[in-house]
PDB file of C-alpha atoms in Angstrom:
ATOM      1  CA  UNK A  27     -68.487  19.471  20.355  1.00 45.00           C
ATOM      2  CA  UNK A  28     -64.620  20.483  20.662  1.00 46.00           C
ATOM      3  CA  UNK A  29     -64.236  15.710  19.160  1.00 46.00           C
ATOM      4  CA  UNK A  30     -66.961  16.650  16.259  1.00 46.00           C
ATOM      5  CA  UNK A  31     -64.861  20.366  15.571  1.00 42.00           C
ATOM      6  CA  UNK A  32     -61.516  18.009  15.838  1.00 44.00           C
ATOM      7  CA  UNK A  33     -61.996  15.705  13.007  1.00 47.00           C
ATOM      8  CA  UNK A  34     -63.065  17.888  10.272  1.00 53.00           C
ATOM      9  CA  UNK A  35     -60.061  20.159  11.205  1.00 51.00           C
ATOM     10  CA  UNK A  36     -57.635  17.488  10.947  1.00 50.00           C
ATOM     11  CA  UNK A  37     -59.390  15.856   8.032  1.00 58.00           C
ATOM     12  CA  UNK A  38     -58.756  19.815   5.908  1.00 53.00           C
ATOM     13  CA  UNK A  39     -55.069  20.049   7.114  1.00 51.00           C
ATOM     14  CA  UNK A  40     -54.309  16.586   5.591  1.00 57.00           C
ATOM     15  CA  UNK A  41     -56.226  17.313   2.812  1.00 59.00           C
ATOM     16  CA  UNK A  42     -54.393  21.281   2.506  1.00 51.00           C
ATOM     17  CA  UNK A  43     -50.840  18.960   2.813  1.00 54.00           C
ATOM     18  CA  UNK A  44     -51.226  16.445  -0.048  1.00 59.00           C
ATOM     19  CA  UNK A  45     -52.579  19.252  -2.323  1.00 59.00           C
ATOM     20  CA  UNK A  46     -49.321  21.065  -1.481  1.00 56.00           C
ATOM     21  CA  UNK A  47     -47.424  18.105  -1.606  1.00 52.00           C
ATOM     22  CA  UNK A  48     -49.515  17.223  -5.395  1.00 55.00           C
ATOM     23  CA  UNK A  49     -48.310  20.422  -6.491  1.00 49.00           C
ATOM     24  CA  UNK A  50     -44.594  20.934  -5.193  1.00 50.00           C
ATOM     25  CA  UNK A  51     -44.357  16.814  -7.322  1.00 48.00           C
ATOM     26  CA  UNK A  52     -45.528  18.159 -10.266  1.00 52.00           C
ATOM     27  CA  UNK A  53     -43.515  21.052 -10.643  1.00 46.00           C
ATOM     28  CA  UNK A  54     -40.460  18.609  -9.692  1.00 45.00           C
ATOM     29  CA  UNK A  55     -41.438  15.965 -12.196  1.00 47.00           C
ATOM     30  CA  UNK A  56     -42.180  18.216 -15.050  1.00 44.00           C
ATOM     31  CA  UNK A  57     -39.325  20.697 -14.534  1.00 43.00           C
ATOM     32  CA  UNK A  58     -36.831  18.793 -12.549  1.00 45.00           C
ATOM     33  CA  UNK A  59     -37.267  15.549 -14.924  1.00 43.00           C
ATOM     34  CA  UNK A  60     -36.641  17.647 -18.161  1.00 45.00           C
ATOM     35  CA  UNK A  61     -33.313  19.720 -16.648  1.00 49.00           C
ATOM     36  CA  UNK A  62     -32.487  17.847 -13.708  1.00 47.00           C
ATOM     37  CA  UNK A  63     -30.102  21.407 -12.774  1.00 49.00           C
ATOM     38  CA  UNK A  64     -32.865  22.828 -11.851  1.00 56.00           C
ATOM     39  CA  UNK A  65     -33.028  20.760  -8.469  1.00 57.00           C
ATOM     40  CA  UNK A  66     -31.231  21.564  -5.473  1.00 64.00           C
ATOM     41  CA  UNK A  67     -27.547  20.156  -5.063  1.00 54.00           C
ATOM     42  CA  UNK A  68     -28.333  17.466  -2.578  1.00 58.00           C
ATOM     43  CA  UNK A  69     -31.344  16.020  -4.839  1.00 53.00           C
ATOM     44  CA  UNK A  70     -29.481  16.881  -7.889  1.00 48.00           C
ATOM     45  CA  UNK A  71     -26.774  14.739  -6.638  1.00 51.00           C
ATOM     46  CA  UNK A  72     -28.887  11.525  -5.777  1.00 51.00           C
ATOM     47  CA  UNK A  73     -30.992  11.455  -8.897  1.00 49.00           C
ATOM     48  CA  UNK A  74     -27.792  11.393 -11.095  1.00 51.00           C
ATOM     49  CA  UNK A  75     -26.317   8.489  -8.845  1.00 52.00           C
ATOM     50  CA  UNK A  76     -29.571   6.677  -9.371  1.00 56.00           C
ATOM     51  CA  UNK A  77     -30.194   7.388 -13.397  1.00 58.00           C
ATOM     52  CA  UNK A  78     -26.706   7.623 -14.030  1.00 72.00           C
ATOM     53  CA  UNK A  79     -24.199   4.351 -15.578  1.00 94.00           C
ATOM     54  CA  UNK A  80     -22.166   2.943 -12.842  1.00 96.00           C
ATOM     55  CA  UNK A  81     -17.931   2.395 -14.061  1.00 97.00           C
ATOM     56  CA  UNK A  82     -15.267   1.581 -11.955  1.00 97.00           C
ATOM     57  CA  UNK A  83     -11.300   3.079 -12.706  1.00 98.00           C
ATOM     58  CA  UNK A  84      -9.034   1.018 -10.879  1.00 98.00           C
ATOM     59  CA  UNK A  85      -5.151   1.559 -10.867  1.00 99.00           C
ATOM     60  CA  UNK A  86      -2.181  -0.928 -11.126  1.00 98.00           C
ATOM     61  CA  UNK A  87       1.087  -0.840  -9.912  1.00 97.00           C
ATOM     62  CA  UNK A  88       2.875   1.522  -7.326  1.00 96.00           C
ATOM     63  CA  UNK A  89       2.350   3.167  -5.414  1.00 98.00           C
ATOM     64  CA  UNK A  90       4.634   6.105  -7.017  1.00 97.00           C
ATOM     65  CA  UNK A  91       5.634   9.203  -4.693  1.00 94.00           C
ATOM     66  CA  UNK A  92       5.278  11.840  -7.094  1.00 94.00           C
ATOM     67  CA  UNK A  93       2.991  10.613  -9.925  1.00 97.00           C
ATOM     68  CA  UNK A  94       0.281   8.951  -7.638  1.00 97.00           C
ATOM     69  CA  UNK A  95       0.120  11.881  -6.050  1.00 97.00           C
ATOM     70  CA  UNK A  96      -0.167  13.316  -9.427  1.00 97.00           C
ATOM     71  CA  UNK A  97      -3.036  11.275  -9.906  1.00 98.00           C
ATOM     72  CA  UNK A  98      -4.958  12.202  -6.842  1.00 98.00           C
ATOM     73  CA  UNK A  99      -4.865  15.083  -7.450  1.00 98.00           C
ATOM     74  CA  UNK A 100      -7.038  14.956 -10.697  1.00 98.00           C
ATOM     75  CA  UNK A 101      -9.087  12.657  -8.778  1.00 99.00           C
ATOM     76  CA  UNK A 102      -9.948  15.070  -6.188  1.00 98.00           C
ATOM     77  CA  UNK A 103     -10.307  17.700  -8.936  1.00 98.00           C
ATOM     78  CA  UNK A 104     -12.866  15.913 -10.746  1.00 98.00           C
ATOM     79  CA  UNK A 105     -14.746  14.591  -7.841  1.00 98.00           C
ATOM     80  CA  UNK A 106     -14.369  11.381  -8.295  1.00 98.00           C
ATOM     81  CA  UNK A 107     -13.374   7.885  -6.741  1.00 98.00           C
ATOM     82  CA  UNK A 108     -11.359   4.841  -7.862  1.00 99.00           C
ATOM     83  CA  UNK A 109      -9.443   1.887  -6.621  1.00 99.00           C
ATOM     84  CA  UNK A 110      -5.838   1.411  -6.017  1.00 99.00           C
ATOM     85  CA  UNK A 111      -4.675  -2.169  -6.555  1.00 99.00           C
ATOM     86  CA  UNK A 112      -1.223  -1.719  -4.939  1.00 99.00           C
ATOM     87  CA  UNK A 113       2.299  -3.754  -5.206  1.00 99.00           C
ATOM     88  CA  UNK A 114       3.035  -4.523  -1.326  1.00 98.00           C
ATOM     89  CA  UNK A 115       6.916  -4.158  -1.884  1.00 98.00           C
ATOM     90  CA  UNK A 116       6.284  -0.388  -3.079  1.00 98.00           C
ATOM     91  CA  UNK A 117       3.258   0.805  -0.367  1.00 98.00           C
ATOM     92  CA  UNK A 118       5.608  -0.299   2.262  1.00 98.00           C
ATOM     93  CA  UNK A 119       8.347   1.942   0.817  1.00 98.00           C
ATOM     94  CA  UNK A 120       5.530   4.994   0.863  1.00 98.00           C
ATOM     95  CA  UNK A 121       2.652   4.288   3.332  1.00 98.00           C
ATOM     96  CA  UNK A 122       1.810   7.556   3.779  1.00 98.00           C
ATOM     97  CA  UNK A 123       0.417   7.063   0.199  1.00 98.00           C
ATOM     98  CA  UNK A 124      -2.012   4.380   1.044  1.00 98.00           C
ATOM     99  CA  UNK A 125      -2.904   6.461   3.971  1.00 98.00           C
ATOM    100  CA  UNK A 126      -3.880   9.463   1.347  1.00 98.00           C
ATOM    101  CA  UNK A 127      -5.995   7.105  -0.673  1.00 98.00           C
ATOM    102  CA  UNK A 128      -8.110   6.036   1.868  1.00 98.00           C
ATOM    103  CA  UNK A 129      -8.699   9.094   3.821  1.00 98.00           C
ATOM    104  CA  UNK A 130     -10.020  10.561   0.462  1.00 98.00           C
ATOM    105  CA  UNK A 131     -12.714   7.657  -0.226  1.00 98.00           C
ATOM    106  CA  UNK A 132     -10.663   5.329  -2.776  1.00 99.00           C
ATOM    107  CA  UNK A 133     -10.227   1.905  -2.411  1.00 99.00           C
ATOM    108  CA  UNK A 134      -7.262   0.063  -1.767  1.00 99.00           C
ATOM    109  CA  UNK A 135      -6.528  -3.485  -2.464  1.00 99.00           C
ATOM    110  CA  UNK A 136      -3.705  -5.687  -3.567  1.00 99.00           C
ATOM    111  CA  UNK A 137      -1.654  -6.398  -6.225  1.00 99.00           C
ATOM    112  CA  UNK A 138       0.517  -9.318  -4.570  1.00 99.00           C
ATOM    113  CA  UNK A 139       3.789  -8.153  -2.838  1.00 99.00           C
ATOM    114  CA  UNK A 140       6.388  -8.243  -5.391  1.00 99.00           C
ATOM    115  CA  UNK A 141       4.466  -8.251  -8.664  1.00 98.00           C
ATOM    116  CA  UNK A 142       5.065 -11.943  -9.322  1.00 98.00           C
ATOM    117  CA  UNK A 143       3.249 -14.535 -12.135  1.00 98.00           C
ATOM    118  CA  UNK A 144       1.094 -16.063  -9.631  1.00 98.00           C
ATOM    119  CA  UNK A 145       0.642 -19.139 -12.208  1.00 97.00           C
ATOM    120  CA  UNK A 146       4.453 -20.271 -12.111  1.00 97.00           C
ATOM    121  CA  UNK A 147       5.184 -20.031  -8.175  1.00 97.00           C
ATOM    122  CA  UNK A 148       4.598 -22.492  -5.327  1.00 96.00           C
ATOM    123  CA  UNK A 149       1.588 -22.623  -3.259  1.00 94.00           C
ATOM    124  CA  UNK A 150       3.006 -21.178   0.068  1.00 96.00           C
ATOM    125  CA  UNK A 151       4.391 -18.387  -2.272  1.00 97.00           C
ATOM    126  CA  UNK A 152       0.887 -17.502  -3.230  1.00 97.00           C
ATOM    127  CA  UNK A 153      -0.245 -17.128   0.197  1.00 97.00           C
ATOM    128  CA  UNK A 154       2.582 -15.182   1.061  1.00 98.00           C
ATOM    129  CA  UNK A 155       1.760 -12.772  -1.699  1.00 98.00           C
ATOM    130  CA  UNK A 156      -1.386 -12.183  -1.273  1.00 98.00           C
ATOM    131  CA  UNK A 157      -1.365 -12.347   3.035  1.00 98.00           C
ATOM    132  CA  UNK A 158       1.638 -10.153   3.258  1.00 98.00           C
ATOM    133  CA  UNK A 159      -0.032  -7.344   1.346  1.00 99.00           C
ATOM    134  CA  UNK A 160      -3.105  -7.383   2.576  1.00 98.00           C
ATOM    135  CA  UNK A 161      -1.855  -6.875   6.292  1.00 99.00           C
ATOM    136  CA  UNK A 162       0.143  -3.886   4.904  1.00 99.00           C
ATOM    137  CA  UNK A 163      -2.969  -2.689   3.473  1.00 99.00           C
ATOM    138  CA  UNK A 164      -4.270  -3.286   6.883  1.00 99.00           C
ATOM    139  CA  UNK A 165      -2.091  -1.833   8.963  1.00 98.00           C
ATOM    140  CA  UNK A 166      -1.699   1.858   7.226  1.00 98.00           C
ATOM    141  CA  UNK A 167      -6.038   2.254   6.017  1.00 98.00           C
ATOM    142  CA  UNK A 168      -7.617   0.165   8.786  1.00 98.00           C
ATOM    143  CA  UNK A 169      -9.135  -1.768   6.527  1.00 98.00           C
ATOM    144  CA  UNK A 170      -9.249  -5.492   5.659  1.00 97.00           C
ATOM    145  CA  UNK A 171      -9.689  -6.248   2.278  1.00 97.00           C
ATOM    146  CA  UNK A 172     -10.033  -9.616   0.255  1.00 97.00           C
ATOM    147  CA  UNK A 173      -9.674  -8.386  -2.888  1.00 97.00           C
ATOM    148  CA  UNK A 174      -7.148  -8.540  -5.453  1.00 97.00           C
ATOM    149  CA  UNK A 175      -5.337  -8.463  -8.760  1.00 97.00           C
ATOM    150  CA  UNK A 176      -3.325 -11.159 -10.163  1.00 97.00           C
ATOM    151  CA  UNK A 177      -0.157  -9.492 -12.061  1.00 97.00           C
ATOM    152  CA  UNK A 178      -1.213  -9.911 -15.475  1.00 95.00           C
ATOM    153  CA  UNK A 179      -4.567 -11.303 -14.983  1.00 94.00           C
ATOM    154  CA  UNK A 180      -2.649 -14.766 -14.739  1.00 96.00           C
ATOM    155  CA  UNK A 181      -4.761 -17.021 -13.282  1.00 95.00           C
ATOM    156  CA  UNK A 182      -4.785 -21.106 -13.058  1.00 95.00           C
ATOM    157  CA  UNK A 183      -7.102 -23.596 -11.041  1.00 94.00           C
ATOM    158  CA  UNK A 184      -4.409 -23.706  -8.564  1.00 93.00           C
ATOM    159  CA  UNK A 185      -4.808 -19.718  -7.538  1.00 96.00           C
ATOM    160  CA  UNK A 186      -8.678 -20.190  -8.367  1.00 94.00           C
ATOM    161  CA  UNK A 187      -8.309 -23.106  -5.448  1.00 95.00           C
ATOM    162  CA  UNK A 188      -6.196 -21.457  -2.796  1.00 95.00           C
ATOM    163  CA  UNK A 189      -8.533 -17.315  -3.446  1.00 96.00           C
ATOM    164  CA  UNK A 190     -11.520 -19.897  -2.801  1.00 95.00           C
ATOM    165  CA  UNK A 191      -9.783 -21.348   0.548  1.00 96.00           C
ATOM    166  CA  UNK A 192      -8.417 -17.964   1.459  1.00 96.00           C
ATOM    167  CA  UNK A 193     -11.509 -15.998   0.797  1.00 97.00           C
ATOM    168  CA  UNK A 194      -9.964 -13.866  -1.894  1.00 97.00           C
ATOM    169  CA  UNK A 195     -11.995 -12.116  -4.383  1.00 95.00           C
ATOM    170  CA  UNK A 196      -9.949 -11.819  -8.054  1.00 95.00           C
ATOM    171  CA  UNK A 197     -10.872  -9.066 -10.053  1.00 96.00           C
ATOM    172  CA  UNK A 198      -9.950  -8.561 -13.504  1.00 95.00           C
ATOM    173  CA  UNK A 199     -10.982  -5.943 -15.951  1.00 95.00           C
ATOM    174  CA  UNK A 200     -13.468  -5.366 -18.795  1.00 94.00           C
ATOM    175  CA  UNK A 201     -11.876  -2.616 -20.416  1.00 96.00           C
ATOM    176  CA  UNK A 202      -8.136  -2.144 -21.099  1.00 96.00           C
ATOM    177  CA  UNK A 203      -6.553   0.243 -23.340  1.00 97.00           C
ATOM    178  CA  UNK A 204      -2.706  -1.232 -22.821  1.00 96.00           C
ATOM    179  CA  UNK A 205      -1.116   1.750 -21.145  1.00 97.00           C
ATOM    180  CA  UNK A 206       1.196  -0.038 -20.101  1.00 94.00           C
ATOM    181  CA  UNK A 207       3.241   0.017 -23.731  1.00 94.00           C
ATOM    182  CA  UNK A 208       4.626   3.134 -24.993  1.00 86.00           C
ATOM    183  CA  UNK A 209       1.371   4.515 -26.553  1.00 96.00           C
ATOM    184  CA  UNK A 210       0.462   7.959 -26.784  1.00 98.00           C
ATOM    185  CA  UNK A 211      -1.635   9.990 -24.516  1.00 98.00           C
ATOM    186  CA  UNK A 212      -4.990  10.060 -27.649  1.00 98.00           C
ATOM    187  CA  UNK A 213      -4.314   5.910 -27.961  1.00 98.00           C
ATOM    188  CA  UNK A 214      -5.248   5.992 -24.788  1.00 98.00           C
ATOM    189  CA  UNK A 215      -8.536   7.944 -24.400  1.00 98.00           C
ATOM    190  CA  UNK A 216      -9.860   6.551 -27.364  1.00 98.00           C
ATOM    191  CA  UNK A 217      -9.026   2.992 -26.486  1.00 97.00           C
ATOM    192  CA  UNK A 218     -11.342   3.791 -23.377  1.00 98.00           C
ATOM    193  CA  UNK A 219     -13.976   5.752 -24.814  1.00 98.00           C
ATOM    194  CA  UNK A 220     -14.623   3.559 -27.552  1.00 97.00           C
ATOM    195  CA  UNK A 221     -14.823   0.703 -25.522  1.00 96.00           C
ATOM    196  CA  UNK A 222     -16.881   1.846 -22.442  1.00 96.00           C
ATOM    197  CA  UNK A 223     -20.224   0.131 -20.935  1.00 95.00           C
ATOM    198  CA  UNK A 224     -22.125   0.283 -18.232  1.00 95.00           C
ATOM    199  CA  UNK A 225     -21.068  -1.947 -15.204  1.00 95.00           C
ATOM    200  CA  UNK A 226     -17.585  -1.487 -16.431  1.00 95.00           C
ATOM    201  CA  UNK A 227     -14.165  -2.126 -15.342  1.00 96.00           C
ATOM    202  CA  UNK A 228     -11.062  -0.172 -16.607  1.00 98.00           C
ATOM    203  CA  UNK A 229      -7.613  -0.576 -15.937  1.00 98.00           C
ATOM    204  CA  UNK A 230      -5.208   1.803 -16.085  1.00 98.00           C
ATOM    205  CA  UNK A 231      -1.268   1.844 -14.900  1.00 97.00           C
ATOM    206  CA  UNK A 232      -0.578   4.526 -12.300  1.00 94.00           C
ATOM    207  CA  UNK A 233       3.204   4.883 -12.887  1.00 95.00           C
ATOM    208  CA  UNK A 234       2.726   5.987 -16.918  1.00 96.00           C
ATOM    209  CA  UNK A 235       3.128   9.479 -17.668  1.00 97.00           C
ATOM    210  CA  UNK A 236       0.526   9.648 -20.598  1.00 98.00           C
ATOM    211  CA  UNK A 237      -1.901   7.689 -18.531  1.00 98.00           C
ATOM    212  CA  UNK A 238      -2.291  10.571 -16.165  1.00 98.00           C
ATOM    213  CA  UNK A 239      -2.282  13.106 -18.992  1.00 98.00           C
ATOM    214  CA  UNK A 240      -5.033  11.072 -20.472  1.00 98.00           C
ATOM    215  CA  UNK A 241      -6.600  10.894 -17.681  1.00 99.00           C
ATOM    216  CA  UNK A 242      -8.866  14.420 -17.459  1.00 99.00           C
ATOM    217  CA  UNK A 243     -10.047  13.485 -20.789  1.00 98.00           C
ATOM    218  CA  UNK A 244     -11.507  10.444 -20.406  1.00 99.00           C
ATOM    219  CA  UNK A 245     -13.175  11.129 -17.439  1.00 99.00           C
ATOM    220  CA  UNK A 246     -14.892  13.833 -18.527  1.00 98.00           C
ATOM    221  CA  UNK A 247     -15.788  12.324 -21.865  1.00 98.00           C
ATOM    222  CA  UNK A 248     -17.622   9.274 -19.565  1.00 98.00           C
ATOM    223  CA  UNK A 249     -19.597  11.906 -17.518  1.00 98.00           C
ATOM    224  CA  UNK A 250     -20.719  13.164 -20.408  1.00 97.00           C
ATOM    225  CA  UNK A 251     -22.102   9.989 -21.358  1.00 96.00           C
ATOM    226  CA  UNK A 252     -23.712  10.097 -17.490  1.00 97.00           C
ATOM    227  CA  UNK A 253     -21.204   7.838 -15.834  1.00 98.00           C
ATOM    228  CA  UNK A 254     -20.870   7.661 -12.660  1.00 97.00           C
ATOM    229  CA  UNK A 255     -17.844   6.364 -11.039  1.00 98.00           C
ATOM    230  CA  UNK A 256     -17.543   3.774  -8.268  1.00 98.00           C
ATOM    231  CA  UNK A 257     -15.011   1.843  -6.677  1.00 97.00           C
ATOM    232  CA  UNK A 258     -14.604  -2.104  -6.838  1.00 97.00           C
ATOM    233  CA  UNK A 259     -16.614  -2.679  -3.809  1.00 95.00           C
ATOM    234  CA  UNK A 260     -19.263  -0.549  -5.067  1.00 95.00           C
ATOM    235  CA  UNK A 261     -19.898  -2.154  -8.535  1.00 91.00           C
ATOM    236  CA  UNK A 262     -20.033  -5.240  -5.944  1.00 80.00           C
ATOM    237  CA  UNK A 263     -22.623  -4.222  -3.856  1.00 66.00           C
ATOM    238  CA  UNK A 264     -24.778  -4.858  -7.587  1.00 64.00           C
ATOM    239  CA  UNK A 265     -23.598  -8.220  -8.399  1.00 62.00           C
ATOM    240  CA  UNK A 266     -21.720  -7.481 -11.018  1.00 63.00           C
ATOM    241  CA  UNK A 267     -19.389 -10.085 -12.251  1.00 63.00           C
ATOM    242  CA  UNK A 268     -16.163  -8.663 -11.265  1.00 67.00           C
ATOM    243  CA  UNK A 269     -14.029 -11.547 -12.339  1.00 61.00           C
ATOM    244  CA  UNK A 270     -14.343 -10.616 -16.052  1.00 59.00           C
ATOM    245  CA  UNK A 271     -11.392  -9.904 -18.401  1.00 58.00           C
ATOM    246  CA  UNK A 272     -11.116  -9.552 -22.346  1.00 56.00           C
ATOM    247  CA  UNK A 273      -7.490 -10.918 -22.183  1.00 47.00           C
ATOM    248  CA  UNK A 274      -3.976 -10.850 -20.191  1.00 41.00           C
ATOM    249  CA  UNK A 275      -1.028  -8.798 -21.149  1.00 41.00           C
TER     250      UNK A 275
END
């Protein structure tokens, strides 16, 4: 008796759960769909990551003692993370910068050592470039990273040769609004804003006054247009082309 009263027991329950479970989808799909603020933080947060357009802000240059501190400090403020290609010759002269950058999610990776046009140097000068930075890089995040900007998205078959021997990773940019000239602070946002896409890569200089002051702006303009912001490695993880430029400066 108690296997035959058992079954049709277990059978209701089931049936009791799905019903609740039909119910609590609904109310999620049709309310939760339409205003997606109605859902609770932690959902909220992973259905914008998954609907949302993936772009990727990386920084050039420094780092800078006051103004990439500066910078991470709208970074934290807006939530967000980026990547940090870094000049060697400068993170040595502040590593407790690189230190901040990791231990607040960004990415850090290199820029060469002393900033210079890896086309016109010697072979073991490459190497040196790109091996002494990335043991700096090393040495003050913890972390080991192949990948790396050439100083004015320069690039030959000789570099393309010894990244490919080395295991380096280039990465270039898809969207560049030349803050590195004396351009105002609007230039900038609008250069960005106007040229923004999904799976994107944007380049900005760390060291320039009215790149920071531009900064707020865009950002919130591309969240606006449901962006959501990733670092190198990230947009990697998709298969995104990351060796993509529009042209050198």
């Amino acid at each position: 008796m108690k296997g035959h009263f058992f079954l049709p027991r277990y059978q209701l329950l089931t049936s009791v759960l799905f019903l609740l479970l039909a119910v609590c989808f609904q109310t999620v799909s049709e309310e939760s769909l339409l205003n997606p603020s109605s859902l609770p933080a932690e959902i909220r947060t992973s259905f914008e990551t998954i609907t949302s357009k993936k772009i990727a802000l990386t920084f050039d240059d420094g780092p800078y003692p006051e103004l990439s501190e500066k910078l991470l400090k709208i970074l934290a403020e807006e939530k967000i993370k980026a990547t940090f290609f870094i000049v060697g010759e400068m993170g040595s002269r502040s590593p407790h910068l690189l230190q901040l950058f990791n231990s607040q999610g960004h990415e850090v990776a290199g820029h060469t050592y002393t900033h210079p046009n890896l086309t016109k140097v010697s072979l073991t000068r490459i190497k040196e470039e790109l091996e002494k930075t990335r043991v700096l890089i090393r040495e003050f995040t913890g972390k080991d990273t192949y990948l790396f900007r050439p100083p004015g998205g320069n690039y030959n078959e000789n570099l393309k040769n010894i990244c490919s021997a080395l295991g380096y990773q280039p990465i270039f940019w898809t969207i560049f609004p030349q803050d590195h000239l004396d351009i105002s602070v609007e230039e900038i946002y609008q250069r960005v804003v106007k040229n923004v896409h999904p799976d994107g890569i944007v380049i900005l200089h760390s060291g320039r006054e009215n790149t920071l002051n531009a900064l707020p702006k865009i950002i919130q303009a591309l969240k606006k247009e449901n962006y959501h912001f990733v670092t190198i490695s990230e947009l990697n993880t998709k298969g995104v082309n990351l060796a993509r430029k529009n042209f050198s400066y």
